[in-house]
Amino acid sequence: MDLKVPYAQITDKKQGYEQAKKVIPEVISKFGVKADVKTDDSTTTLSAKGTGFEAKIEFKETEAIVKVDLGFLLKPLKGKILETIEKQIKKVV
């Protein structure tokens, strides 16, 4: 786990998950990384995987858990990537 984002605007994890499904692909594309985003409605989890990039966002009862694994070339950007993901998730949760 790299980041926890507690819910401030919502009380239901499904609501946050549905909103994040719309926002996350846009966030990933901002970094010029091609990633395949997969959703799992039963576990309220978003996964994105691309060249040198893997991210997972799991919506729990009171918070969203973010995990990001980056390849060698993207490692220096990890802080910026997490900051951007956190900012976008906070907009919807």
mmCIF file of C-alpha atoms in Angstrom:
data_model
loop_
_atom_site.group_PDB
_atom_site.id
_atom_site.type_symbol
_atom_site.label_atom_id
_atom_site.label_comp_id
_atom_site.label_asym_id
_atom_site.label_seq_id
_atom_site.Cartn_x
_atom_site.Cartn_y
_atom_site.Cartn_z
ATOM 1 C CA MET A 1 0.000 0.000 0.000
ATOM 2 C CA ASP A 2 1.348 3.376 -0.992
ATOM 3 C CA LEU A 3 -1.571 5.613 -0.096
ATOM 4 C CA LYS A 4 -4.840 5.691 1.873
ATOM 5 C CA VAL A 5 -7.528 8.179 0.908
ATOM 6 C CA PRO A 6 -10.293 8.423 3.554
ATOM 7 C CA TYR A 7 -13.816 9.191 2.354
ATOM 8 C CA ALA A 8 -14.955 12.755 3.003
ATOM 9 C CA GLN A 9 -17.893 13.265 0.639
ATOM 10 C CA ILE A 10 -19.370 9.771 0.382
ATOM 11 C CA THR A 11 -20.476 7.011 2.729
ATOM 12 C CA ASP A 12 -20.709 4.115 0.264
ATOM 13 C CA LYS A 13 -17.659 2.486 -1.356
ATOM 14 C CA LYS A 14 -19.684 1.633 -4.492
ATOM 15 C CA GLN A 15 -20.386 5.320 -5.043
ATOM 16 C CA GLY A 16 -16.680 6.207 -4.878
ATOM 17 C CA TYR A 17 -15.771 3.260 -7.082
ATOM 18 C CA GLU A 18 -18.270 4.272 -9.779
ATOM 19 C CA GLN A 19 -16.970 7.863 -9.801
ATOM 20 C CA ALA A 20 -13.325 6.731 -9.883
ATOM 21 C CA LYS A 21 -14.013 4.497 -12.901
ATOM 22 C CA LYS A 22 -14.687 7.688 -14.867
ATOM 23 C CA VAL A 23 -11.652 9.643 -13.602
ATOM 24 C CA ILE A 24 -8.740 7.184 -13.338
ATOM 25 C CA PRO A 25 -8.178 6.474 -17.071
ATOM 26 C CA GLU A 26 -7.883 10.239 -17.633
ATOM 27 C CA VAL A 27 -5.385 10.575 -14.752
ATOM 28 C CA ILE A 28 -3.191 7.804 -16.140
ATOM 29 C CA SER A 29 -3.171 9.305 -19.615
ATOM 30 C CA LYS A 30 -1.846 12.615 -18.187
ATOM 31 C CA PHE A 31 1.483 10.898 -17.562
ATOM 32 C CA GLY A 32 1.770 9.650 -21.134
ATOM 33 C CA VAL A 33 1.559 6.042 -19.974
ATOM 34 C CA LYS A 34 -0.528 3.634 -22.012
ATOM 35 C CA ALA A 35 -2.355 1.432 -19.537
ATOM 36 C CA ASP A 36 -5.166 -1.061 -19.731
ATOM 37 C CA VAL A 37 -7.678 -0.243 -16.985
ATOM 38 C CA LYS A 38 -9.722 -3.142 -15.652
ATOM 39 C CA THR A 39 -12.592 -2.879 -13.217
ATOM 40 C CA ASP A 40 -13.925 -5.501 -10.835
ATOM 41 C CA ASP A 41 -17.380 -4.531 -9.610
ATOM 42 C CA SER A 42 -17.604 -7.422 -7.139
ATOM 43 C CA THR A 43 -14.507 -6.282 -5.203
ATOM 44 C CA THR A 44 -14.789 -2.547 -6.050
ATOM 45 C CA THR A 45 -11.239 -2.569 -7.413
ATOM 46 C CA LEU A 46 -9.638 -0.723 -10.316
ATOM 47 C CA SER A 47 -6.434 -2.062 -11.847
ATOM 48 C CA ALA A 48 -4.270 -0.406 -14.481
ATOM 49 C CA LYS A 49 -1.340 -2.068 -16.177
ATOM 50 C CA GLY A 50 0.983 -0.763 -18.840
ATOM 51 C CA THR A 51 4.629 -0.820 -19.813
ATOM 52 C CA GLY A 52 6.603 -0.202 -16.625
ATOM 53 C CA PHE A 53 3.461 0.776 -14.734
ATOM 54 C CA GLU A 54 0.978 -1.053 -12.536
ATOM 55 C CA ALA A 55 -1.610 0.480 -10.213
ATOM 56 C CA LYS A 56 -4.414 -0.880 -8.073
ATOM 57 C CA ILE A 57 -7.096 1.110 -6.274
ATOM 58 C CA GLU A 58 -9.287 -0.821 -3.875
ATOM 59 C CA PHE A 59 -12.341 0.799 -2.328
ATOM 60 C CA LYS A 60 -12.881 -0.322 1.278
ATOM 61 C CA GLU A 61 -15.697 0.660 3.657
ATOM 62 C CA THR A 62 -14.099 3.941 4.834
ATOM 63 C CA GLU A 63 -11.164 4.594 2.475
ATOM 64 C CA ALA A 64 -9.558 3.924 -0.888
ATOM 65 C CA ILE A 65 -6.259 2.017 -0.861
ATOM 66 C CA VAL A 66 -3.798 2.861 -3.664
ATOM 67 C CA LYS A 67 -0.795 0.745 -4.664
ATOM 68 C CA VAL A 68 1.523 1.776 -7.498
ATOM 69 C CA ASP A 69 4.439 -0.225 -8.904
ATOM 70 C CA LEU A 70 6.664 1.536 -11.409
ATOM 71 C CA GLY A 71 9.441 0.375 -13.687
ATOM 72 C CA PHE A 72 12.936 1.805 -13.476
ATOM 73 C CA LEU A 73 12.303 4.739 -15.828
ATOM 74 C CA LEU A 74 9.147 5.903 -14.047
ATOM 75 C CA LYS A 75 10.368 5.494 -10.434
ATOM 76 C CA PRO A 76 11.465 9.154 -10.154
ATOM 77 C CA LEU A 77 7.861 10.175 -10.913
ATOM 78 C CA LYS A 78 6.242 8.005 -8.213
ATOM 79 C CA GLY A 79 5.625 10.898 -5.804
ATOM 80 C CA LYS A 80 4.033 13.032 -8.503
ATOM 81 C CA ILE A 81 1.917 10.131 -9.778
ATOM 82 C CA LEU A 82 0.634 9.306 -6.277
ATOM 83 C CA GLU A 83 -0.074 12.982 -5.608
ATOM 84 C CA THR A 84 -2.121 13.279 -8.797
ATOM 85 C CA ILE A 85 -4.060 10.069 -8.143
ATOM 86 C CA GLU A 86 -4.777 11.187 -4.574
ATOM 87 C CA LYS A 87 -6.017 14.600 -5.739
ATOM 88 C CA GLN A 88 -8.378 13.044 -8.289
ATOM 89 C CA ILE A 89 -9.734 10.421 -5.881
ATOM 90 C CA LYS A 90 -10.357 13.074 -3.206
ATOM 91 C CA LYS A 91 -12.552 14.927 -5.706
ATOM 92 C CA VAL A 92 -14.940 11.979 -5.877
ATOM 93 C CA VAL A 93 -14.743 10.469 -2.376
#
